XYZ file of C-alpha atoms in Angstrom:
232
model
C 23.751 2.630 -12.524
C 24.935 6.171 -12.011
C 23.098 8.491 -9.648
C 22.273 10.822 -12.540
C 19.761 8.232 -13.777
C 18.263 7.272 -10.419
C 14.528 7.276 -9.773
C 12.542 7.558 -6.568
C 10.274 4.558 -5.992
C 7.628 4.696 -3.258
C 5.965 1.446 -2.179
C 2.714 0.798 -0.414
C 3.166 -1.936 2.208
C -0.101 -3.697 3.068
C -1.209 -5.857 0.142
C 1.874 -4.873 -1.831
C 4.807 -6.135 0.245
C 2.941 -8.069 2.958
C 0.014 -10.430 2.397
C -2.542 -8.964 4.800
C -5.607 -7.876 2.831
C -7.779 -10.907 3.757
C -6.904 -10.389 7.420
C -7.636 -6.664 7.275
C -11.004 -7.155 5.595
C -12.026 -9.864 8.074
C -10.918 -7.651 10.944
C -13.120 -4.832 9.685
C -16.025 -7.233 9.152
C -15.795 -8.453 12.743
C -15.344 -4.946 14.151
C -18.361 -3.581 12.294
C -20.459 -6.647 13.160
C -19.695 -6.154 16.853
C -21.356 -2.743 16.534
C -24.355 -4.140 14.684
C -23.269 -3.296 11.121
C -23.407 -6.284 8.763
C -21.194 -6.147 5.655
C -19.783 -8.934 3.504
C -16.117 -9.308 2.660
C -16.851 -8.365 -0.946
C -18.594 -5.166 0.132
C -15.625 -4.209 2.302
C -13.028 -5.129 -0.313
C -14.265 -2.361 -2.599
C -12.869 0.091 -0.038
C -9.594 -1.789 0.544
C -6.692 0.645 0.529
C -8.868 3.717 1.085
C -8.552 6.108 4.012
C -10.557 4.299 6.727
C -12.446 7.465 7.623
C -13.597 7.807 4.020
C -14.529 4.142 3.962
C -16.693 4.519 7.057
C -18.345 7.648 5.695
C -19.316 5.626 2.612
C -20.475 2.567 4.539
C -22.191 4.342 7.433
C -23.362 7.755 6.207
C -26.006 8.106 8.939
C -23.786 7.002 11.835
C -20.378 8.158 10.592
C -19.791 11.071 12.947
C -20.579 9.190 16.154
C -18.976 5.802 15.475
C -15.846 6.542 13.448
C -13.428 7.203 16.301
C -14.404 4.158 18.408
C -14.515 1.904 15.345
C -11.004 2.945 14.308
C -9.711 2.235 17.813
C -11.503 -1.115 18.051
C -10.357 -2.246 14.613
C -6.749 -1.343 15.394
C -6.787 -3.214 18.696
C -8.432 -6.296 17.161
C -6.010 -6.312 14.215
C -2.904 -6.087 16.405
C -4.094 -8.793 18.758
C -5.725 -11.272 16.391
C -4.427 -10.748 12.849
C -1.066 -8.969 12.764
C 0.961 -11.935 14.105
C -0.143 -14.065 11.118
C 0.942 -11.609 8.404
C 3.727 -12.805 6.087
C 5.682 -11.039 3.354
C 5.133 -11.829 -0.291
C 7.949 -13.860 -1.820
C 10.861 -11.876 -3.209
C 10.592 -8.606 -1.268
C 14.205 -8.418 -0.115
C 15.570 -9.342 -3.562
C 13.347 -6.636 -5.073
C 14.675 -3.928 -2.760
C 18.269 -5.162 -2.889
C 18.344 -5.094 -6.698
C 16.656 -1.713 -7.047
C 18.965 -0.191 -4.447
C 21.982 -1.656 -6.251
C 20.699 -0.001 -9.440
C 20.946 3.313 -7.584
C 17.258 4.040 -7.008
C 15.997 5.733 -3.846
C 13.356 3.603 -2.141
C 10.604 4.632 0.267
C 7.398 3.432 1.894
C 4.019 5.166 2.175
C 1.472 3.158 4.139
C -1.784 3.803 5.947
C -0.747 1.539 8.818
C 0.395 2.885 12.156
C 4.096 3.087 13.163
C 3.983 0.051 15.474
C 2.367 -2.002 12.714
C 5.011 -0.870 10.232
C 7.749 -1.888 12.669
C 6.195 -5.350 12.837
C 6.057 -5.571 9.046
C 9.655 -4.406 8.684
C 10.835 -7.152 11.023
C 9.461 -9.821 8.681
C 10.342 -7.963 5.473
C 14.035 -7.437 6.332
C 14.416 -4.408 4.026
C 15.195 -1.598 6.481
C 18.737 -1.203 5.163
C 17.357 -0.305 1.706
C 14.594 2.107 2.797
C 15.438 5.827 2.770
C 11.993 7.166 3.738
C 8.946 5.755 5.506
C 5.628 7.569 5.956
C 2.674 6.249 7.977
C -0.930 7.353 7.998
C -0.589 9.228 11.306
C 1.860 11.662 9.689
C -0.657 13.195 7.294
C -4.132 14.681 7.524
C -5.491 12.759 4.534
C -4.695 9.190 3.532
C -5.102 7.537 0.120
C -6.539 8.333 -2.397
C -5.222 11.752 -1.364
C -1.577 12.271 -2.383
C -0.305 13.495 1.001
C 1.638 10.374 1.998
C 3.200 9.976 -1.425
C 4.264 13.619 -1.518
C 5.805 13.400 1.945
C 7.764 10.252 1.117
C 8.829 11.596 -2.271
C 10.088 14.822 -0.706
C 12.549 12.745 1.296
C 13.675 10.793 -1.776
C 13.599 13.116 -4.767
C 16.593 15.327 -5.418
C 18.408 16.790 -8.380
C 19.705 13.340 -9.211
C 16.241 11.785 -9.597
C 14.781 11.235 -13.047
C 11.305 10.050 -12.067
C 8.854 9.069 -9.363
C 7.210 5.644 -9.453
C 4.601 4.565 -6.930
C 3.856 0.864 -6.372
C 0.564 -0.261 -4.876
C -2.157 -2.895 -4.991
C -5.330 -0.788 -5.114
C -6.967 1.859 -7.320
C -6.574 4.253 -4.381
C -2.794 3.842 -4.530
C -2.928 4.688 -8.234
C -5.077 7.765 -7.610
C -2.700 8.988 -4.908
C 0.294 8.430 -7.181
C -1.222 10.386 -10.050
C -2.261 13.242 -7.754
C 1.320 13.372 -6.431
C 2.772 13.561 -9.933
C 4.094 9.997 -9.968
C 3.630 7.032 -12.279
C 1.537 4.260 -10.655
C 2.650 0.647 -10.970
C 0.201 -2.017 -9.808
C 0.487 -5.392 -8.143
C -2.195 -8.062 -7.736
C -1.578 -8.797 -4.046
C -4.625 -6.875 -2.857
C -7.264 -8.728 -4.851
C -8.006 -6.068 -7.481
C -7.761 -7.185 -11.102
C -5.221 -5.946 -13.615
C -8.042 -4.272 -15.564
C -9.201 -2.412 -12.459
C -5.689 -1.169 -11.767
C -5.092 -0.142 -15.370
C -8.380 1.754 -15.437
C -7.233 3.533 -12.271
C -4.138 4.742 -14.104
C -1.400 2.149 -13.575
C 1.210 2.238 -16.336
C 2.183 -1.389 -15.617
C 0.679 -4.212 -13.560
C 2.749 -7.125 -12.235
C 1.354 -10.445 -11.061
C 4.121 -10.975 -8.468
C 7.272 -9.322 -7.148
C 9.574 -11.075 -9.613
C 7.606 -9.556 -12.472
C 7.383 -6.272 -10.592
C 11.176 -6.040 -10.412
C 11.464 -6.555 -14.160
C 8.757 -3.961 -14.844
C 10.347 -1.346 -12.585
C 13.784 -1.892 -14.075
C 12.306 -1.568 -17.553
C 10.478 1.649 -16.676
C 13.536 3.129 -14.985
C 15.884 2.110 -17.779
C 17.854 -0.509 -15.833
C 16.451 -3.726 -17.270
C 14.962 -5.265 -20.388
C 11.276 -4.690 -21.092
C 8.918 -7.582 -20.388
C 5.891 -8.644 -22.349
C 3.655 -8.377 -19.250
C 0.551 -6.266 -18.723
C 0.863 -2.671 -19.883
C -1.472 0.175 -20.558
């Protein structure tokens, strides 16, 4: 594909490229329980993908101001020590990035995780050679559903050659951030939200796995045949 038809595609990482949502939710459950706050996995999943500070303000409105900073630190330490080593990539990540890069698209990452966590993910994903921009949560004031991370990543990808901005994520908060940044959200099911939930959040397509995601992205960007998968 010629550069004149290239698109910028920004990917979420956790729950989209790596299978870590169950671990993250359990880590939060344990961290909150250690402080005397009892929440089920289902209660926590509703906030999956949201800025953790916003999540805590919703879960703990009376205690938010005093416990947020220590909870964030404790959750991060527990996750790195107990859960991060077990995280694996979803099948097909490298083929997805290799094909899209060969089509001429500019590929980036926008993730709420911290830089050391992203480095760990990138080691198992093996896609660094195809990534032209990577933004972590510590680089912006507001995380998803705010558009800040998407805008920052897109600014490093979009140029006069780009014909569109697509944002791939597994949660309604990814979709909200994409729309607020002026991009088209594309959903995946790796984070445990349903296709209907993602479509209601604004996703123009939803893919059940990364093989289907590749076909959907190539169809949207004009580099592949349309599929009969889930669409708005």
